[in-house]
Coordinates of C-alpha atoms in Angstrom, one line a residue:
Chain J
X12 CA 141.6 74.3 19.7
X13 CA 139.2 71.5 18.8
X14 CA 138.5 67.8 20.6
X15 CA 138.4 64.6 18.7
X16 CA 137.0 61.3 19.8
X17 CA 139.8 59.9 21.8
X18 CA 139.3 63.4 23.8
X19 CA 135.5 63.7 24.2
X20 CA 135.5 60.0 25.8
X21 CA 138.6 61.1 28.4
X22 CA 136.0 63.8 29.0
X23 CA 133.5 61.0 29.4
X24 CA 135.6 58.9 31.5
X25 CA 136.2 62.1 33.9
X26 CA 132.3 62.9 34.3
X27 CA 132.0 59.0 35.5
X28 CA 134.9 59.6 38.1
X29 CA 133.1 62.0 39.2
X30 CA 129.9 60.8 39.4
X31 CA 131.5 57.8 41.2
X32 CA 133.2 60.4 44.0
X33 CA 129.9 62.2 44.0
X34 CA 127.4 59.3 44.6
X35 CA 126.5 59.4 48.2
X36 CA 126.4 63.3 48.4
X37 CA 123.9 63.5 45.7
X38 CA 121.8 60.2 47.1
X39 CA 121.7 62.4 50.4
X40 CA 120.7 65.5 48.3
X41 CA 117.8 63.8 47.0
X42 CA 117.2 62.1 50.4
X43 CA 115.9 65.2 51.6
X44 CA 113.0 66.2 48.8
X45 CA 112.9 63.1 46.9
X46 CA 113.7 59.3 46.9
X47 CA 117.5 59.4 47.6
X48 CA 118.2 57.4 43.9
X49 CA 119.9 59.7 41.8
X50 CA 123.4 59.3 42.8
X51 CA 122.9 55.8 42.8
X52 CA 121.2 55.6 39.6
X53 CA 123.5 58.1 37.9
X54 CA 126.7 56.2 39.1
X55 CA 125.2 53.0 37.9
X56 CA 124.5 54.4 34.5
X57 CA 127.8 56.1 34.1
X58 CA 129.9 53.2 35.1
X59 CA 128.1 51.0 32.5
X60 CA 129.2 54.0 30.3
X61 CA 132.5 53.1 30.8
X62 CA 132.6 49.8 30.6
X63 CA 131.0 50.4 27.3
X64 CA 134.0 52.7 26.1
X65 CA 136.2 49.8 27.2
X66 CA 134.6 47.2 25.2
X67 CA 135.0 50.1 21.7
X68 CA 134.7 53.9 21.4
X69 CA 133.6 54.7 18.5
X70 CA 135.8 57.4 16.3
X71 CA 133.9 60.8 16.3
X72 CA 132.5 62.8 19.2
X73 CA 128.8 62.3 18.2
X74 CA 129.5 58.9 18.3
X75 CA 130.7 58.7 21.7
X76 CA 127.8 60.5 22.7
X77 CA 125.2 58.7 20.9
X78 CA 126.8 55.8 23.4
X79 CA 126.3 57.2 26.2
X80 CA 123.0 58.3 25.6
X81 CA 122.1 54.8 25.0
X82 CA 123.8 53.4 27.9
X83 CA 122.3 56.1 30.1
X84 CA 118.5 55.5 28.7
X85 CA 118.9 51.2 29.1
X86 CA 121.1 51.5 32.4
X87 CA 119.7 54.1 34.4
X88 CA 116.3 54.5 35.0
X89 CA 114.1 57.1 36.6
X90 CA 113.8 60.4 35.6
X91 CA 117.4 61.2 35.2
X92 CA 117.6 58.0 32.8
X93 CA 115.9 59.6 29.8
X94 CA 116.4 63.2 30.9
X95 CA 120.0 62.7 30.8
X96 CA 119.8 60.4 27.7
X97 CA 118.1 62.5 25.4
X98 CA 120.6 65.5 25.9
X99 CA 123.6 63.6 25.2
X100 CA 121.1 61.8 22.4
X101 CA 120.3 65.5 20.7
X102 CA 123.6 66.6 21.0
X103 CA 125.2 64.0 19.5
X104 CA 123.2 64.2 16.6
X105 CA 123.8 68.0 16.4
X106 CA 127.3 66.8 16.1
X107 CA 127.0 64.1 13.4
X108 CA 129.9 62.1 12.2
X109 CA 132.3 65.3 12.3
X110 CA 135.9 64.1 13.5
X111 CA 136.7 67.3 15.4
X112 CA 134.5 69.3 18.2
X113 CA 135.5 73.0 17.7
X114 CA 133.6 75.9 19.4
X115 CA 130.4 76.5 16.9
X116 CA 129.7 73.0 16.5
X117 CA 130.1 72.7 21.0
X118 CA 127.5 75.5 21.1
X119 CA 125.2 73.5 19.0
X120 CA 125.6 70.3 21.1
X121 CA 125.0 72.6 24.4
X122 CA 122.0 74.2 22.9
X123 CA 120.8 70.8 21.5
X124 CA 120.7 69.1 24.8
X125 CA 119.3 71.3 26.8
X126 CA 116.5 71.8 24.3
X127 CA 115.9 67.5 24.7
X128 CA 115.9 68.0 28.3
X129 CA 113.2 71.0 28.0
X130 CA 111.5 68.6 25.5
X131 CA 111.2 65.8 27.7
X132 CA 110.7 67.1 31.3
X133 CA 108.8 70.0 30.4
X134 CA 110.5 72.3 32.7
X135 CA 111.6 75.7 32.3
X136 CA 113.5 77.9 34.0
X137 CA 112.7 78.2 37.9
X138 CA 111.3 74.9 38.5
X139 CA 113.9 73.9 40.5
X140 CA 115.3 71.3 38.1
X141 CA 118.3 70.5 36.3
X142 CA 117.3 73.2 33.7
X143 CA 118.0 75.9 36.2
X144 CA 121.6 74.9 36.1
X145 CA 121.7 74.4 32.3
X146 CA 120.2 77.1 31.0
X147 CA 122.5 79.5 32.8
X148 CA 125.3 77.2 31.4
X149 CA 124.4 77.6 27.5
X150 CA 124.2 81.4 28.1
X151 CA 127.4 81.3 29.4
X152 CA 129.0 79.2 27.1
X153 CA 127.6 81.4 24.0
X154 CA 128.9 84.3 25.9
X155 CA 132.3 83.4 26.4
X156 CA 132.2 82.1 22.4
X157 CA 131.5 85.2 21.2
X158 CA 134.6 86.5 23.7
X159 CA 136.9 84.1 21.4
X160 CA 137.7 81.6 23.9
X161 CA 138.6 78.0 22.9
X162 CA 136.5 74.7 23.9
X163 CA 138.3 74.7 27.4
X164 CA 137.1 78.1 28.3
X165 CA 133.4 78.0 26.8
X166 CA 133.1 74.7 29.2
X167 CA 134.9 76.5 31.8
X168 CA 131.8 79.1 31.6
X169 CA 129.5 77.0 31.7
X170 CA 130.2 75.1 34.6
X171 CA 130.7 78.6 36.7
X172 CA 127.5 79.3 35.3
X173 CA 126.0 75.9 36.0
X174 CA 127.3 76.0 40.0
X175 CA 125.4 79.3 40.4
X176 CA 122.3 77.8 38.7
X177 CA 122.3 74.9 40.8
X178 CA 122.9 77.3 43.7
X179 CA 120.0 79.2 42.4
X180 CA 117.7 76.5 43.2
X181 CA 117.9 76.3 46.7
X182 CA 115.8 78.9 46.9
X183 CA 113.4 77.9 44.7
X184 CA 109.9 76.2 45.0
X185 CA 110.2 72.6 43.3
X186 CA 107.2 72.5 40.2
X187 CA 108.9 69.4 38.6
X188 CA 109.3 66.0 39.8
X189 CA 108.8 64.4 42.9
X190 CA 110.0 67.3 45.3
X191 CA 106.9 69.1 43.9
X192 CA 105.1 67.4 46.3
X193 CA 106.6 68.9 49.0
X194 CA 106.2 72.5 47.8
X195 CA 106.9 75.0 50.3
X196 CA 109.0 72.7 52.2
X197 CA 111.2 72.1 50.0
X198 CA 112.9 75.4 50.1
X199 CA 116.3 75.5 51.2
X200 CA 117.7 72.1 49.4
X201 CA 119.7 72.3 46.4
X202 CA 118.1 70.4 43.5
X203 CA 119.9 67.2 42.9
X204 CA 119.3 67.4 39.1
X205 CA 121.2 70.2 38.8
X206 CA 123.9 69.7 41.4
X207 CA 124.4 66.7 38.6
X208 CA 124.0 68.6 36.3
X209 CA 126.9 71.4 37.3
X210 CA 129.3 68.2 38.4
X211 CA 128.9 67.1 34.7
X212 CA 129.9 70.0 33.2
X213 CA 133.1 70.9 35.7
X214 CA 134.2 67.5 35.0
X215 CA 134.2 67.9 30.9
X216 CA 135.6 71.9 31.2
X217 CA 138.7 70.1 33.8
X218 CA 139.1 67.5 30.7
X219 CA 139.4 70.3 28.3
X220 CA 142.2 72.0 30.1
Chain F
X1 CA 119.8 49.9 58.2
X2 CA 119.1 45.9 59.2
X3 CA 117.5 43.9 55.9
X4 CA 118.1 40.5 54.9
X5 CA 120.0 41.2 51.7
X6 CA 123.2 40.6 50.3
X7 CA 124.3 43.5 47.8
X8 CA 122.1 45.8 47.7
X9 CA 123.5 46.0 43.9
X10 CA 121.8 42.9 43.4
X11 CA 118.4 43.0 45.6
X12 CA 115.7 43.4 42.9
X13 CA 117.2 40.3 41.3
X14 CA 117.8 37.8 43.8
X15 CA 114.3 38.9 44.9
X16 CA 113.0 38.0 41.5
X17 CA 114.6 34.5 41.8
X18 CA 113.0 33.6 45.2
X19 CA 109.3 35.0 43.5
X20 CA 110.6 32.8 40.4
X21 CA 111.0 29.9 42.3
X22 CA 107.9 30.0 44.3
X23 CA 104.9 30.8 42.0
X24 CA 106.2 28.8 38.9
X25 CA 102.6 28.1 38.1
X26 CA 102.0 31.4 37.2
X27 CA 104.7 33.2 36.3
X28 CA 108.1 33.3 34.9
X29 CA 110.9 35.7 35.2
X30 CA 113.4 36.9 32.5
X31 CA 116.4 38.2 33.5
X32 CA 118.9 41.3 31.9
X33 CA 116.4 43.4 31.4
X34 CA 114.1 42.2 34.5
X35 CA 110.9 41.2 33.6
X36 CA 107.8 38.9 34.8
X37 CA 105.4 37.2 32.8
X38 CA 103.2 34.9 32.5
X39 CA 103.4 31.1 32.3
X40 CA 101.4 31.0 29.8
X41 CA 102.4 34.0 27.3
X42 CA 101.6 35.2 24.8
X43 CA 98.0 34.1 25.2
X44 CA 96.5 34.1 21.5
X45 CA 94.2 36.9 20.9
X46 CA 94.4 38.4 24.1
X47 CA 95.3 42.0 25.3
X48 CA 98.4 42.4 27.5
X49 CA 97.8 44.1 30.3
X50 CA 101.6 45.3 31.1
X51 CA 102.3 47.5 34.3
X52 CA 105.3 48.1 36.0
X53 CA 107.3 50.7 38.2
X54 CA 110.0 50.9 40.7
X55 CA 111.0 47.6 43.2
X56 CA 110.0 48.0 46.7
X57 CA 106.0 47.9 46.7
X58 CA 106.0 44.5 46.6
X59 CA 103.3 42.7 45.8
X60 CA 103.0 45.6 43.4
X61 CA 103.7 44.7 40.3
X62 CA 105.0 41.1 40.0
X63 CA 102.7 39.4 42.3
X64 CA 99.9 40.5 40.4
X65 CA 101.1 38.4 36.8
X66 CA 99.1 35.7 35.7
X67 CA 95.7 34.8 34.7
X68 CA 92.8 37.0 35.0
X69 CA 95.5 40.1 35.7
X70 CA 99.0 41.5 34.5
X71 CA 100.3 39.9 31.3
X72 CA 104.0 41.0 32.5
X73 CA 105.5 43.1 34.8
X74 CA 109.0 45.4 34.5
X75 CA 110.6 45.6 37.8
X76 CA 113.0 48.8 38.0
X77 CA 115.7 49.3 40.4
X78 CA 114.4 49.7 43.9
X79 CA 112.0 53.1 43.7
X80 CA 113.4 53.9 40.3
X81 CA 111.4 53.5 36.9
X82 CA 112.5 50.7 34.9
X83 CA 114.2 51.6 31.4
X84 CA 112.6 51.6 28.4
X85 CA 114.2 48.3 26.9
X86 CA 112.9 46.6 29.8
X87 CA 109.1 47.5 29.4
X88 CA 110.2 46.9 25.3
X89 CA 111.3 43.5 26.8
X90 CA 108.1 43.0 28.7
X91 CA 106.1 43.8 25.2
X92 CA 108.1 41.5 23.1
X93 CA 107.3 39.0 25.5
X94 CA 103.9 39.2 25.8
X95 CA 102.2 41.4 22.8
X96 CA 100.4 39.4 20.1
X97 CA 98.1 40.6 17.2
X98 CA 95.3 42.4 20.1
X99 CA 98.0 44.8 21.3
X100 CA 99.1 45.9 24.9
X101 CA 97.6 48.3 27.7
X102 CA 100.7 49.7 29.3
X103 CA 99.9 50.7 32.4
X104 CA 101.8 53.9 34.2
X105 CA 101.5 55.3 37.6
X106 CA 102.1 59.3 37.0
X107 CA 105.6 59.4 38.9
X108 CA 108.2 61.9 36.0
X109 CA 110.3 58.7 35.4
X110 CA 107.9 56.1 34.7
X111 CA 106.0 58.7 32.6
X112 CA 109.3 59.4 30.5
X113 CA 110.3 55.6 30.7
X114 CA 106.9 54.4 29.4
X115 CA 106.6 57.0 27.0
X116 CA 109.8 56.6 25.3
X117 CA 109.1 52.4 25.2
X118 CA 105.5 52.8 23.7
X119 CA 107.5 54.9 20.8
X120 CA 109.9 51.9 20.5
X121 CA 107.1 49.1 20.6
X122 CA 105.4 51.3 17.9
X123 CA 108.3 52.0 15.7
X124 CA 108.3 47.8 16.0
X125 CA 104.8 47.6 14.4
X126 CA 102.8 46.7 17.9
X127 CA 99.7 48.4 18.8
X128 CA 100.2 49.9 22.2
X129 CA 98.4 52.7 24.2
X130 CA 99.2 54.0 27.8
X131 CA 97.2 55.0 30.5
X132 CA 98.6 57.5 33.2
X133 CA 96.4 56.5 36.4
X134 CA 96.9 59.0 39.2
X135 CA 94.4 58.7 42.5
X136 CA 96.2 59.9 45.2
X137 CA 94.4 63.2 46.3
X138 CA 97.2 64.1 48.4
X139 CA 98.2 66.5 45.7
X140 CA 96.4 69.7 45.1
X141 CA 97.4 71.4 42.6
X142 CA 99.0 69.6 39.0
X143 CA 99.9 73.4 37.6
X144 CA 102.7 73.2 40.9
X145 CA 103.4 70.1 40.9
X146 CA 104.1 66.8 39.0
X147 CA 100.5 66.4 39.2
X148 CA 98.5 63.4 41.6
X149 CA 100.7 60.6 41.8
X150 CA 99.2 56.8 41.2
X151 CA 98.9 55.2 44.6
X152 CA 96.3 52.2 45.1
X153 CA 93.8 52.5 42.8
X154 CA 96.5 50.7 40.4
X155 CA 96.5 47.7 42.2
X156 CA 92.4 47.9 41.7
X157 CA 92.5 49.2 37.9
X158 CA 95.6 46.0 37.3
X159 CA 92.9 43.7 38.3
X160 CA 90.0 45.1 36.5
X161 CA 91.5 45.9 33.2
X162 CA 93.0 42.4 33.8
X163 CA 89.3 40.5 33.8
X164 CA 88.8 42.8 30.9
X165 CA 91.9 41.3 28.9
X166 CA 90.9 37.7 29.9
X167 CA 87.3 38.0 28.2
X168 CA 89.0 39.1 25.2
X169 CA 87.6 42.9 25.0
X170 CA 89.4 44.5 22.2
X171 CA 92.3 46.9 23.0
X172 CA 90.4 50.1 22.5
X173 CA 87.6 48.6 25.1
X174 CA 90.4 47.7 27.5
X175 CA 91.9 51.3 27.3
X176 CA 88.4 53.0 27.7
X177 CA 87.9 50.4 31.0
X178 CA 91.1 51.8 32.1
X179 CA 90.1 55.4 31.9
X180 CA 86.6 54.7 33.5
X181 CA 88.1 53.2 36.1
X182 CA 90.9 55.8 36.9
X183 CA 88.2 58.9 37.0
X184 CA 86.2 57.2 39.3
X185 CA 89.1 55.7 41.8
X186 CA 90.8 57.9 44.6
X187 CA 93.2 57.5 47.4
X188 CA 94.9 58.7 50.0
X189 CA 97.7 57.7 52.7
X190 CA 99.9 58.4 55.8
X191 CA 103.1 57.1 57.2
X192 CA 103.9 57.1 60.9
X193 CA 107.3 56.0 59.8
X194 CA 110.2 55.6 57.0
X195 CA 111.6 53.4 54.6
X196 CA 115.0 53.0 54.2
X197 CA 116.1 52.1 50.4
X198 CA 118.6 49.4 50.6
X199 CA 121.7 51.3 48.7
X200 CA 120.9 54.6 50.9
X201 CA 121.2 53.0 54.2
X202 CA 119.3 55.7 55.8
X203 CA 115.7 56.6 56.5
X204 CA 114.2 58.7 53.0
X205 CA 112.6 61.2 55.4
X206 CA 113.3 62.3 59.3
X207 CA 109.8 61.9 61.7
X208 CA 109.6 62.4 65.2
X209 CA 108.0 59.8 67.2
X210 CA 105.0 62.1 67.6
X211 CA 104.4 62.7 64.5
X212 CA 103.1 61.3 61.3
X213 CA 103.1 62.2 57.6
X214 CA 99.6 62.8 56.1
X215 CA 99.1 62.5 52.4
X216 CA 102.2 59.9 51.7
X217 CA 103.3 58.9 48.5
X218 CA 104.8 55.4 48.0
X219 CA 108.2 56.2 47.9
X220 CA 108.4 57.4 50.7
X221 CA 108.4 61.2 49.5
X222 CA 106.7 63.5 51.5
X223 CA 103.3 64.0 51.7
X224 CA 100.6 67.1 52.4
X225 CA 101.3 68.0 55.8
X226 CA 103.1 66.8 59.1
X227 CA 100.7 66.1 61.9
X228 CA 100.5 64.8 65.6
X229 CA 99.6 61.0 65.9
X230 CA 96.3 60.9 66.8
X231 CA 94.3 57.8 67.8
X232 CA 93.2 55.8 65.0
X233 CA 89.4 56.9 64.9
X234 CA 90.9 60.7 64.3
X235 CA 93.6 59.9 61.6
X236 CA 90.8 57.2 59.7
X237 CA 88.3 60.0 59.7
X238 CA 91.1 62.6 58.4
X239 CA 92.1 60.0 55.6
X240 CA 88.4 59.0 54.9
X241 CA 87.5 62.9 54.9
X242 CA 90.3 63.0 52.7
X243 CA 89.2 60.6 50.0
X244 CA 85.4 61.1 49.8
X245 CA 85.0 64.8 49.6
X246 CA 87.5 64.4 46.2
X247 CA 85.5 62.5 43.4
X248 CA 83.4 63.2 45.4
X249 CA 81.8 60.2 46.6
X250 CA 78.0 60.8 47.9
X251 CA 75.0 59.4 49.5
X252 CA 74.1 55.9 48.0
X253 CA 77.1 55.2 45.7
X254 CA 78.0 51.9 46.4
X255 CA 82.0 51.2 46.4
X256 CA 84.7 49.2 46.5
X257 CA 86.9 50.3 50.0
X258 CA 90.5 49.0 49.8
X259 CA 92.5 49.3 53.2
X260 CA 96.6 49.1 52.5
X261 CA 99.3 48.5 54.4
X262 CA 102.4 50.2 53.4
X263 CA 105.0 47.2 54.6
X264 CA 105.3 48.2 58.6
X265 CA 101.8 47.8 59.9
X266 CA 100.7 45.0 60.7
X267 CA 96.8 43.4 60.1
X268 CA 95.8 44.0 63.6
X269 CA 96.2 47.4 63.3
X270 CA 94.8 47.5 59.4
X271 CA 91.7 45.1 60.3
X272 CA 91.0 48.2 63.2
X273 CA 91.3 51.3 60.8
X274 CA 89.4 49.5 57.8
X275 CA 86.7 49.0 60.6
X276 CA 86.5 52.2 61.4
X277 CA 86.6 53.0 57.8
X278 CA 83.9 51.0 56.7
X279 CA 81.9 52.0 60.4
X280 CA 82.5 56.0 58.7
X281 CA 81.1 55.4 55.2
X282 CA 78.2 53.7 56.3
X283 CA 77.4 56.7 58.1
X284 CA 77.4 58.5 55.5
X285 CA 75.3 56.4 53.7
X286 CA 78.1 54.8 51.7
X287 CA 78.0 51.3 50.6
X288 CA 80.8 49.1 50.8
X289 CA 80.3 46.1 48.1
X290 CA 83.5 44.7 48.0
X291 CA 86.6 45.3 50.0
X292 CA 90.2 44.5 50.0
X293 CA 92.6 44.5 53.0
X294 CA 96.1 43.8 53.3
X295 CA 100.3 44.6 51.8
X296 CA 99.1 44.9 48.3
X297 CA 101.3 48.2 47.5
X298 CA 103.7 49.1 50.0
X299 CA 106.9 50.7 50.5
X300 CA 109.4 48.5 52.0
X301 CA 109.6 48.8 55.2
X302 CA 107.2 51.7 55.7
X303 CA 104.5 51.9 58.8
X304 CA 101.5 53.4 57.6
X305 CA 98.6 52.7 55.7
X306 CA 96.4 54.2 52.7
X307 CA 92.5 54.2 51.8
X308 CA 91.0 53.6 47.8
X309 CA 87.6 54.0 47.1
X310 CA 86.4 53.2 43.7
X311 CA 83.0 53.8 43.0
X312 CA 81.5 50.3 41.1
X313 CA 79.1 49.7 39.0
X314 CA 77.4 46.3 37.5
X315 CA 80.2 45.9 35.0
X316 CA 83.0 46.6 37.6
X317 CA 81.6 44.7 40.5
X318 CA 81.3 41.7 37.8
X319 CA 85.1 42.3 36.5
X320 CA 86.3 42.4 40.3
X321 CA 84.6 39.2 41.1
X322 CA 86.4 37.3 37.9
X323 CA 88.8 34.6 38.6
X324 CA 92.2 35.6 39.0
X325 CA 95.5 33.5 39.5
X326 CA 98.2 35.3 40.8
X327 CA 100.8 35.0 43.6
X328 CA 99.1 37.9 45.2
X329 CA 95.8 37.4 44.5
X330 CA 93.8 34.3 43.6
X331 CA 89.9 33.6 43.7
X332 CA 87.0 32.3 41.8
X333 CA 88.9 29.4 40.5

C-alpha cells in the first residue's frame, strides 16, 4: 500500500483536528513546567496549515510537507515553531517530488525528521523532550517495516511507541527547554512536546487506516 | 482571569495599535508579521540594533525603539518567540550597508527563532551577528538546563549597544560592546504572585499566599526555590546576596543597580526594596553610579520584582548617559 498527495494532506488535516481537540489539555500540560503556550501555539500554527491546503495542495507528499513546514516555522513560534518545522522540512525533502509514499521511502521521512529535531534542539534521548517520544517511534516504525507491514501499520507502531515515550517522560528530569529550570520539580508531568508529539503521529497512523 | 482585552487571539495587535498611536514620534508599527521600528529608519550608516522576544514584558521590547536605542523590535505572541520571517521583517526594515546586532535573550525558542532568521538575512546578502545575553543567576547549572536565561540586563545592554549604534561604531565594535557588557551584567528575581497569559485563562504557576517564588524567570516559569515571604529587608538581602556573590561583584566596583518591577508591584513597594538595595551595597563598599527603577521588563500581571547590577566603566557610564528617545525611556535631549 502506498499514500499519494491527496492522502498525506487528509493525514494533515486529521493531525490539525486533533491538535484543535487537544489544545487546552496540552496548554494545561505546559502550564505546569513551562509557559502554558504550546497548545495554543501549535493549534494556531496547524490551523493556518489548513487554510493553506485550502487555498492549493500541492501534488506529492514532500510537497505537502514542505507546506507545512513553512507554515509551522512563519505561524507558530516558540520552540515548537522551528522544532516542529524542520522535521516536517527534512522529511519532506527525504521525500522529494516522488508521487507515492511507500514504506522505505516513510522510514526515511521518520528518520529524517527526527534527525532535524535532534539537530535543532540539541536533545537526546532522556531529556524529557519531544525526542523521547520520537525516537521510540522511528525504532518502532523500522521494526514493524522489517515485519512487512504496510504504511498503516509502521504509523500504527510508531504512535504505540510514541504514547509510551511520552509516558516515559513523566518520570524524567527536564535538561531541555524551559522546564529545565525547574529540575527536580518537575518530575511527575508529562512533557508537552512529546504528548504533541505522540497526538501527531496517532492522528496520521488513524489516516492511514 | 479579569484583563481589558477583546480576543485574546488578537491582544499583541490591538496592543501594538494603541503604542502606534501614541508614540508616533518615535516609532512605527508594521503589521502581518508584527514589527516596530523606527520613525526614522533605515538611518544611513548606522548599525541596527534589533531585539525582540515574546509579548507580555511590556515596555520590553517596543518601548525601547527609537533614537539612541532599538532600531526595531519583533513582538511574538504573548510569551512565545516571534517567527523567523518576522525578525527577517524587522531586518528588511531597518538594515542598511553597517549591518544589524540581533539581540536574543537565551529562552530555546528565541534562540531557534533568531538563529534560523540570521541564516535567512545572510542568505539575503546582510551582515548580521547575534548575541545570546543571559544574566539571570537563578540558574545553576547550563549542562542541566537550558542554560541562564536573559532577564534585565537586556533592557541595560538594548540601551547601551543602542548609544553605541547611534555614534556610528562599526558592527564588529557594537557586537564586542554587546559581549562586554553581557559578562559583566547579572540578575536575579522573585515573584510573590502569577501571571495569567491571556489565551490560558489561568495562573502559569499555583503559590500559596505565604509563599514566594525565589529565582523567577519572566515568563512566569518557575524559579530556584519556593520560600516563605519574609519582610522586605530579608528577601532584598537574599536577592542582593544572590546577584553579587555571582560575577562576583567586590569591594570598590562601581555599578549600575537597576530595581524592576515585574507588572504587579507597585513603586511604593520598588522605591522601599531598591533602598534597601542600594542601603546593602553600600555596605559592602559597593558604588552605585547610576540607577534605574521602575516596569521596564515585566511579566503581565506578575507581583514581584528583580535586581541587575552591571559593573560600569568610563565608556559604559558615558554610553548610559547618551540621549535616548523612546516611549520608555527618554533623557539627555
Amino acid at each position: 500500500m502506498t499514500c499519494k498527495a491527496e492522502g498525506v494532506a487528509a493525514a494533515v488535516r486529521a493531525a490539525a483536528a486533533v491538535v484543535a481537540e487537544h489544545r487546552a489539555e496540552l496548554v494545561e500540560l505546559d502550564r505546569a513546567i513551562g509557559d502554558g503556550d504550546h497548545g495554543e501555539n501549535l493549534n494556531r500554527g496547524f490551523t493556518a496549515v489548513v487554510a493553506a491546503l485550502d487555498a492549493g495542495a500541492p501534488d506529492t507528499p514532500g510537497g505537502v510537507l514542505k507546506l507545512v513546514a513553512t507554515t509551522l516555522i512563519s505561524k507558530v513560534g516558540g520552540a515548537a515553531g522551528p522544532l516542529y518545522g524542520t522535521a516536517f522540512l527534512r522529511a519532506s525533502a527525504k521525500l522529494g517530488a516522488a508521487a507515492d509514499l511507500d514504506v522505505p521511502a516513510l522510514l526515511d521521512a521518520l528518520r529524517a525528521g527526527l534527525e532535524g529535531v535532534q539537530a535543532r534542539g540539541k536533545a537526546v534521548g532522556g531529556d524529557a523532550t519531544m525526542v523521547d517520544a520520537l525516537i521510540p517511534a522511528v525504532s518502532a516504525a523500522e521494526k514493524a517495516a522489517e515485519d512487512g507491514g504496510d504504511v498503516a501499520a509502521v504509523l500504527t507502531a510508531a504512535a504505540d511507541a510514541a504514547d509510551r515515550g511520552a509516558e516515559s517522560t513523566v518520570d524524567l528530569v527536564p535538561r531541555k527547554g524551559r522546564a529545565s529550570y525547574l529540575g527536580e520539580r518537575a518530575v511527575g508531568h508529562l512533557d508537552p512536546g512529546a504528548r504533541s508529539s505522540a497526538l501527531l503521529l496517532r492522528a496520521f497512523a488513524e489516516a492511514a487506516r | 482571569m479579569k484583563k481589558i482585552i477583546n480576543d485574546p487571539a488578537n491582544v499583541v495587535a490591538e496592543s501594538l495599535r494603541g503604542l502606534a498611536a501614541a508614540h508616533s514620534d518615535v516609532l512605527r508599527v508594521q503589521y502581518d508579521p508584527d514589527v516596530v521600528v523606527r520613525a526614522d529608519a533605515p538611518v544611513a550608516g548606522k548599525v541596527a540594533v534589533i531585539s525582540g522576544g515574546g509579548s507580555g514584558h511590556e515596555p520590553l521590547h517596543g518601548g525601547f525603539v527609537g533614537q539612541g536605542m532599538l532600531a526595531a523590535a519583533v513582538p511574538g505572541a504573548v510569551f512565545t518567540s516571534p517567527t523567523p520571517d518576522a525578525v527577517q521583517a524587522a531586518v528588511t526594515a531597518t538594515t542598511g550597508d553597517a549591518g544589524a546586532l540581533l539581540i536574543v535573550k537565551n529562552y530555546t525558542g528565541d534562540v531557534l527563532n533568531f538563529e534560523t532568521a540570521a541564516e535567512l538575512a545572510a542568505a539575503e546578502g546582510l551582515e548580521v551577528r547575534s548575541v545570546v545575553i543571559d544574566d539571570d543567576v537563578a540558574v545553576k547549572d547550563s549542562t542541566y538546563t537550558a542554560g541562564r536565561r536573559g532577564v534585565g540586563g537586556t533592557v541595560l545592554l538594548e540601551k547601551i549597544t543602542g548609544a553605541a549604534a547611534e555614534r556610528r561604531d562599526s558592527l564588529d565594535a557594537v557586537t564586542a560592546l554587546a559581549e562586554k557588557v553581557i559578562g559583566r551584567v547579572r540578575s536575579i528575581g522573585v515573584a510573590l504572585t502569577a501571571p495569567t497569559v491571556p489565551h490560558a485563562g489561568t495562573p502559569s504557576f499555583d503559590l500559596d499566599d505565604g509563599e514566594v517564588e525565589f529565582g523567577i524567570g519572566i515568563h512566569g516559569e518557575p524559579g530556584r526555590e519556593r520560600i516563605p515571604l519574609e519582610p522586605a529587608d530579608a528577601l532584598v538581602a537574599r536577592l542582593v546576596d544572590a546577584v553579587v556573590s555571582d560575577l562576583p561583584f567586590a569591594s570598590g566596583d562601581r555599578v549600575l543597580l537597576f530595581t524592576n518591577s515585574m507588572g504587579g508591584t507597585p513603586l511604593v513597594e520598588l522605591y522601599l526594596a531598591h533602598g534597601i538595595a542600594e542601603r546593602l551595597l553600600a555596605e559592602r563598599g559597593i558604588v552605585v553610579e547610576r540607577r534605574l527603577v521602575g516596569p521596564y521588563i515585566t511579566s503581565l500581571e506578575m507581583q514581584g520584582m528583580s535586581l541587575t547590577l552591571l559593573k560600569l566603566d568610563d565608556e559604559l557610564t558615558e554610553l548610559w548617559d547618551a540621549p535616548v528617545n523612546t516611549a520608555a525611556l527618554r533623557w539627555g535631549l
